[in-house]
mmCIF file of C-alpha atoms and ligand atoms in Angstrom:
data_model
loop_
_atom_site.group_PDB
_atom_site.id
_atom_site.type_symbol
_atom_site.label_atom_id
_atom_site.label_comp_id
_atom_site.label_asym_id
_atom_site.label_seq_id
_atom_site.Cartn_x
_atom_site.Cartn_y
_atom_site.Cartn_z
ATOM 1 C CA MET A 8 6.725 10.564 21.203
ATOM 2 C CA ASP A 9 8.127 13.815 22.620
ATOM 3 C CA ALA A 10 7.426 17.187 21.049
ATOM 4 C CA ASN A 11 10.810 17.427 19.274
ATOM 5 C CA ARG A 12 10.525 14.040 17.596
ATOM 6 C CA THR A 13 6.933 14.824 16.705
ATOM 7 C CA ARG A 14 8.133 18.011 15.009
ATOM 8 C CA VAL A 15 10.757 16.044 13.017
ATOM 9 C CA LYS A 16 8.103 13.518 11.998
ATOM 10 C CA GLU A 17 5.703 16.206 10.893
ATOM 11 C CA MET A 18 8.381 17.969 8.821
ATOM 12 C CA SER A 19 9.151 14.700 7.035
ATOM 13 C CA ILE A 20 5.442 14.160 6.371
ATOM 14 C CA ALA A 21 5.101 17.725 5.056
ATOM 15 C CA ARG A 22 8.089 17.253 2.681
ATOM 16 C CA THR A 23 6.636 13.986 1.433
ATOM 17 C CA MET A 24 3.172 15.421 0.865
ATOM 18 C CA ALA A 25 4.569 18.369 -1.072
ATOM 19 C CA ALA A 26 6.591 16.014 -3.285
ATOM 20 C CA LEU A 27 3.585 13.729 -3.888
ATOM 21 C CA GLU A 28 1.561 16.737 -4.973
ATOM 22 C CA LYS A 29 4.320 17.802 -7.376
ATOM 23 C CA ASN A 30 3.993 14.317 -8.834
ATOM 24 C CA ASN A 31 0.248 14.899 -9.409
ATOM 25 C CA MET A 32 -0.901 12.793 -6.473
ATOM 26 C CA GLY A 33 -3.200 14.164 -3.804
ATOM 27 C CA ALA A 34 -1.961 14.014 -0.225
ATOM 28 C CA ALA A 35 -3.476 14.540 3.201
ATOM 29 C CA TYR A 36 -2.236 14.025 6.752
ATOM 30 C CA LEU A 37 -4.405 12.302 9.348
ATOM 31 C CA PRO A 38 -2.682 12.563 12.761
ATOM 32 C CA GLN A 39 -4.791 9.773 14.274
ATOM 33 C CA ALA A 40 -5.640 6.358 12.806
ATOM 34 C CA ALA A 41 -9.171 6.897 14.083
ATOM 35 C CA GLU A 42 -9.569 9.624 11.448
ATOM 36 C CA VAL A 43 -9.232 7.199 8.529
ATOM 37 C CA VAL A 44 -12.815 5.907 8.512
ATOM 38 C CA PRO A 45 -14.502 9.341 8.885
ATOM 39 C CA THR A 46 -12.235 10.724 6.161
ATOM 40 C CA LEU A 47 -13.088 7.891 3.792
ATOM 41 C CA GLN A 48 -16.777 8.439 4.480
ATOM 42 C CA THR A 49 -16.345 11.910 3.011
ATOM 43 C CA LEU A 50 -14.352 10.621 0.010
ATOM 44 C CA LEU A 51 -16.619 7.710 -0.952
ATOM 45 C CA ALA A 52 -20.033 8.213 -2.490
ATOM 46 C CA LYS A 53 -23.101 6.093 -1.851
ATOM 47 C CA ASN A 54 -23.184 3.125 -4.226
ATOM 48 C CA ASP A 55 -19.539 3.525 -5.263
ATOM 49 C CA LYS A 56 -18.055 0.279 -6.506
ATOM 50 C CA VAL A 57 -15.066 -0.242 -4.223
ATOM 51 C CA ALA A 58 -12.251 -2.791 -4.394
ATOM 52 C CA VAL A 59 -9.193 -3.269 -2.199
ATOM 53 C CA GLY A 60 -5.619 -4.424 -2.528
ATOM 54 C CA GLY A 61 -4.128 -6.789 0.036
ATOM 55 C CA SER A 62 -3.351 -4.635 3.055
ATOM 56 C CA MET A 63 -3.195 -5.061 6.807
ATOM 57 C CA THR A 64 -3.544 -1.288 7.122
ATOM 58 C CA LEU A 65 -7.107 -1.528 5.823
ATOM 59 C CA PHE A 66 -8.009 -4.049 8.535
ATOM 60 C CA GLU A 67 -6.193 -2.200 11.330
ATOM 61 C CA THR A 68 -7.816 1.142 10.554
ATOM 62 C CA GLY A 69 -11.354 -0.248 10.268
ATOM 63 C CA VAL A 70 -11.658 0.264 6.506
ATOM 64 C CA ILE A 71 -12.702 -3.316 5.703
ATOM 65 C CA ASP A 72 -15.475 -3.120 8.314
ATOM 66 C CA LEU A 73 -16.605 0.218 6.861
ATOM 67 C CA LEU A 74 -16.823 -1.250 3.366
ATOM 68 C CA ARG A 75 -18.655 -4.366 4.533
ATOM 69 C CA ASN A 76 -21.240 -2.391 6.478
ATOM 70 C CA GLY A 77 -21.502 0.824 4.440
ATOM 71 C CA ASP A 78 -23.637 1.863 1.503
ATOM 72 C CA TYR A 79 -21.073 0.768 -1.090
ATOM 73 C CA ARG A 80 -20.814 -1.948 -3.702
ATOM 74 C CA PHE A 81 -17.836 -3.628 -2.060
ATOM 75 C CA ILE A 82 -16.040 -6.317 -4.048
ATOM 76 C CA ASP A 83 -14.882 -8.299 -1.018
ATOM 77 C CA ARG A 84 -11.797 -10.325 -1.867
ATOM 78 C CA TYR A 85 -11.690 -11.443 1.782
ATOM 79 C CA ALA A 86 -15.194 -12.937 1.827
ATOM 80 C CA PRO A 87 -15.048 -16.419 3.354
ATOM 81 C CA GLY A 88 -15.275 -19.474 1.137
ATOM 82 C CA LEU A 89 -14.038 -17.948 -2.134
ATOM 83 C CA ASP A 90 -12.275 -20.405 -4.418
ATOM 84 C CA ALA A 91 -9.312 -19.515 -6.623
ATOM 85 C CA GLU A 92 -11.448 -18.771 -9.686
ATOM 86 C CA GLN A 93 -13.803 -16.502 -7.700
ATOM 87 C CA ILE A 94 -10.811 -14.571 -6.371
ATOM 88 C CA ARG A 95 -9.411 -14.247 -9.899
ATOM 89 C CA ARG A 96 -12.779 -12.838 -11.012
ATOM 90 C CA ILE A 97 -12.729 -10.327 -8.150
ATOM 91 C CA TYR A 98 -9.235 -9.205 -9.143
ATOM 92 C CA LEU A 99 -10.390 -8.680 -12.730
ATOM 93 C CA ASP A 100 -13.588 -6.902 -11.649
ATOM 94 C CA SER A 101 -11.479 -4.585 -9.474
ATOM 95 C CA PHE A 102 -10.137 -2.913 -12.625
ATOM 96 C CA ASP A 103 -13.641 -1.576 -13.217
ATOM 97 C CA SER A 104 -14.133 -0.122 -9.720
ATOM 98 C CA ASP A 105 -14.890 3.507 -8.898
ATOM 99 C CA VAL A 106 -12.422 3.511 -6.023
ATOM 100 C CA TYR A 107 -9.497 1.228 -5.223
ATOM 101 C CA LEU A 108 -8.253 1.286 -1.626
ATOM 102 C CA THR A 109 -4.850 -0.029 -0.657
ATOM 103 C CA SER A 110 -1.567 0.779 1.047
ATOM 104 C CA ALA A 111 2.056 1.027 -0.112
ATOM 105 C CA ASN A 112 5.223 -0.650 1.125
ATOM 106 C CA ALA A 113 7.100 2.630 1.260
ATOM 107 C CA ILE A 114 6.687 6.304 0.359
ATOM 108 C CA THR A 115 9.757 8.336 -0.503
ATOM 109 C CA GLU A 116 10.375 11.942 0.370
ATOM 110 C CA HIS A 117 10.869 12.378 -3.389
ATOM 111 C CA GLY A 118 7.123 11.793 -3.781
ATOM 112 C CA GLU A 119 7.126 8.180 -4.964
ATOM 113 C CA LEU A 120 5.128 5.151 -3.883
ATOM 114 C CA TYR A 121 7.009 1.848 -3.784
ATOM 115 C CA CYS A 122 4.853 -1.276 -3.923
ATOM 116 C CA VAL A 123 5.952 -4.906 -4.080
ATOM 117 C CA ASP A 124 3.466 -7.663 -4.926
ATOM 118 C CA GLY A 125 3.484 -11.409 -5.211
ATOM 119 C CA THR A 126 0.468 -11.929 -7.462
ATOM 120 C CA GLY A 127 0.557 -8.408 -8.896
ATOM 121 C CA ASN A 128 -3.178 -7.668 -8.775
ATOM 122 C CA ARG A 129 -2.650 -4.712 -6.425
ATOM 123 C CA VAL A 130 -0.002 -2.908 -8.447
ATOM 124 C CA ALA A 131 -1.906 -3.642 -11.672
ATOM 125 C CA SER A 132 -5.060 -1.949 -10.332
ATOM 126 C CA MET A 133 -3.074 0.943 -8.917
ATOM 127 C CA ILE A 134 -1.524 1.545 -12.333
ATOM 128 C CA TYR A 135 -4.656 1.370 -14.463
ATOM 129 C CA GLY A 136 -8.387 0.743 -14.269
ATOM 130 C CA PRO A 137 -10.070 2.090 -11.141
ATOM 131 C CA LYS A 138 -11.237 5.676 -11.517
ATOM 132 C CA ARG A 139 -9.649 6.656 -8.220
ATOM 133 C CA VAL A 140 -6.980 5.079 -6.006
ATOM 134 C CA ILE A 141 -6.736 5.946 -2.316
ATOM 135 C CA VAL A 142 -3.551 4.834 -0.556
ATOM 136 C CA ILE A 143 -3.624 4.725 3.238
ATOM 137 C CA ALA A 144 -0.223 4.425 4.896
ATOM 138 C CA GLY A 145 1.242 4.851 8.350
ATOM 139 C CA TRP A 146 3.927 7.530 8.567
ATOM 140 C CA GLN A 147 6.554 4.867 9.426
ATOM 141 C CA LYS A 148 6.541 3.934 5.742
ATOM 142 C CA ILE A 149 8.153 7.232 4.752
ATOM 143 C CA VAL A 150 11.777 6.796 3.662
ATOM 144 C CA PRO A 151 14.303 9.238 2.162
ATOM 145 C CA ASP A 152 14.648 7.603 -1.268
ATOM 146 C CA LEU A 153 14.073 4.510 -3.389
ATOM 147 C CA ALA A 154 17.162 2.711 -2.085
ATOM 148 C CA ALA A 155 15.746 3.015 1.432
ATOM 149 C CA ALA A 156 12.346 1.893 0.124
ATOM 150 C CA VAL A 157 13.868 -1.315 -1.246
ATOM 151 C CA VAL A 158 15.631 -2.001 2.044
ATOM 152 C CA ARG A 159 12.487 -1.226 4.054
ATOM 153 C CA GLU A 160 10.534 -3.744 2.030
ATOM 154 C CA LYS A 161 13.203 -6.388 2.596
ATOM 155 C CA MET A 162 13.619 -5.693 6.308
ATOM 156 C CA VAL A 163 10.014 -5.041 7.361
ATOM 157 C CA ALA A 164 7.152 -5.476 4.898
ATOM 158 C CA GLY A 165 8.425 -8.568 3.077
ATOM 159 C CA PRO A 166 9.282 -10.609 6.177
ATOM 160 C CA ALA A 167 6.072 -9.595 8.000
ATOM 161 C CA ASN A 168 3.949 -10.595 5.011
ATOM 162 C CA ALA A 169 5.900 -13.834 4.543
ATOM 163 C CA ILE A 170 5.189 -14.719 8.190
ATOM 164 C CA ARG A 171 1.512 -13.741 7.804
ATOM 165 C CA LEU A 172 1.146 -15.863 4.668
ATOM 166 C CA ASP A 173 3.423 -18.721 5.832
ATOM 167 C CA CYS A 174 5.474 -18.550 2.640
ATOM 168 C CA ASP A 175 8.390 -20.790 3.631
ATOM 169 C CA THR A 176 10.977 -18.186 2.690
ATOM 170 C CA TYR A 177 14.277 -17.199 4.284
ATOM 171 C CA CYS A 178 12.658 -14.039 5.628
ATOM 172 C CA GLU A 179 9.831 -15.981 7.278
ATOM 173 C CA LYS A 180 12.387 -17.906 9.327
ATOM 174 C CA ASN A 181 14.905 -15.111 9.907
ATOM 175 C CA GLY A 182 12.876 -11.900 10.019
ATOM 176 C CA ARG A 183 14.750 -10.246 7.157
ATOM 177 C CA CYS A 184 15.454 -10.817 3.486
ATOM 178 C CA MET A 185 18.266 -13.175 2.524
ATOM 179 C CA SER A 186 19.814 -10.120 0.814
ATOM 180 C CA PRO A 187 18.665 -7.074 2.814
ATOM 181 C CA VAL A 188 20.378 -4.464 0.675
ATOM 182 C CA CYS A 189 19.692 -2.366 -2.415
ATOM 183 C CA ASP A 190 22.045 -2.805 -5.331
ATOM 184 C CA GLY A 191 21.726 -0.076 -7.950
ATOM 185 C CA ARG A 192 22.518 -2.576 -10.726
ATOM 186 C CA ASN A 193 20.428 -5.444 -9.358
ATOM 187 C CA LEU A 194 17.397 -4.082 -7.526
ATOM 188 C CA MET A 195 16.661 -7.230 -5.535
ATOM 189 C CA ALA A 196 20.401 -7.888 -5.004
ATOM 190 C CA LEU A 197 19.666 -11.584 -5.455
ATOM 191 C CA PRO A 198 20.898 -14.141 -7.967
ATOM 192 C CA ALA A 199 18.080 -15.288 -10.257
ATOM 193 C CA GLY A 200 15.941 -17.917 -8.540
ATOM 194 C CA ALA A 201 17.651 -17.516 -5.156
ATOM 195 C CA CYS A 202 14.361 -17.030 -3.266
ATOM 196 C CA GLU A 203 12.302 -19.971 -4.463
ATOM 197 C CA ASN A 204 8.975 -18.982 -2.861
ATOM 198 C CA SER A 205 9.470 -15.239 -3.153
ATOM 199 C CA ILE A 206 6.538 -12.905 -2.609
ATOM 200 C CA CYS A 207 8.661 -10.024 -3.941
ATOM 201 C CA CYS A 208 7.782 -10.694 -7.564
ATOM 202 C CA ASN A 209 6.647 -7.315 -8.913
ATOM 203 C CA SER A 210 8.308 -4.115 -7.679
ATOM 204 C CA VAL A 211 6.616 -0.953 -8.920
ATOM 205 C CA VAL A 212 7.524 2.695 -8.429
ATOM 206 C CA PHE A 213 4.694 5.214 -8.812
ATOM 207 C CA SER A 214 6.297 8.513 -9.715
ATOM 208 C CA ARG A 215 4.770 11.479 -11.575
ATOM 209 C CA GLN A 216 1.220 10.633 -12.673
ATOM 210 C CA ARG A 217 -0.362 11.661 -15.963
ATOM 211 C CA GLN A 218 -3.845 11.878 -14.434
ATOM 212 C CA LYS A 219 -3.711 14.499 -11.700
ATOM 213 C CA GLY A 220 -5.435 13.500 -8.473
ATOM 214 C CA ARG A 221 -6.360 9.942 -9.500
ATOM 215 C CA ILE A 222 -4.087 8.658 -6.720
ATOM 216 C CA VAL A 223 -4.593 10.208 -3.291
ATOM 217 C CA VAL A 224 -2.336 9.321 -0.366
ATOM 218 C CA LEU A 225 -3.584 9.550 3.219
ATOM 219 C CA ILE A 226 -0.596 9.546 5.570
ATOM 220 C CA VAL A 227 -1.539 8.439 9.075
ATOM 221 C CA GLY A 228 0.425 9.889 11.981
ATOM 222 C CA GLU A 229 0.359 6.588 13.883
ATOM 223 C CA GLU A 230 2.120 3.371 12.901
ATOM 224 C CA THR A 231 -0.243 1.088 11.054
ATOM 225 C CA GLY A 232 0.305 -1.836 8.694
ATOM 226 C CA TYR A 233 3.675 -3.196 7.592
HETATM 227 S S1 SF4 B 1 13.069 -11.786 -1.731
HETATM 228 FE FE1 SF4 B 1 12.438 -13.620 -0.558
HETATM 229 S S2 SF4 B 1 13.634 -13.539 1.358
HETATM 230 FE FE2 SF4 B 1 13.695 -11.502 0.424
HETATM 231 S S3 SF4 B 1 11.990 -10.376 1.425
HETATM 232 FE FE3 SF4 B 1 11.209 -11.225 -0.535
HETATM 233 S S4 SF4 B 1 10.314 -13.200 0.038
HETATM 234 FE FE4 SF4 B 1 11.620 -12.572 1.735
#
């Protein structure tokens, strides 16, 4: 990226961080993805109970490896061989974690996080339970507003996750949502039941927080995750 585009990117990141802070969320900028693990090592304490939401960002930035090999009590939802009941127990136990690590589907320059879940365990834990929530997100997830966040999810995050999870949805086969728009009166812009195997089941906007600093957002200056 040339210096001018880098400057534009960094101004957008600065606007977003300032807005997140006005909404009582912490914010920090990590120019390189390689800074994520060392930064987390300073934010996590030995023996912290740590849980994670479903996120490719956490794999790509080395966070899952850090948690598996570090001095933490990691509740590993990705451990091989877990059955459905064991995973359900992990999701419930995650509410009682010291730190919950995850990503977001979009971050608006108004200082909001936009997260869309299938099962809903991620957004539930982000809303309530864990003492701290750390969101790690590549800068490409920054959008001007919520309408753009909805469209981003339908054009990028939703289809990529549907392909990853083999969900047999329109977006898995076509690389975009069957209705890739935002309708102010119908958020999903879909007739009820139109996407039979939808993974876009729970759309949550995190705006101003009551508990200052519980959610911290680390914006990475390299593209990572969906
Ligand atoms: S609503 Fe359905 S088609 Fe649209 S992004 Fe979500 S899963 Fe894909």
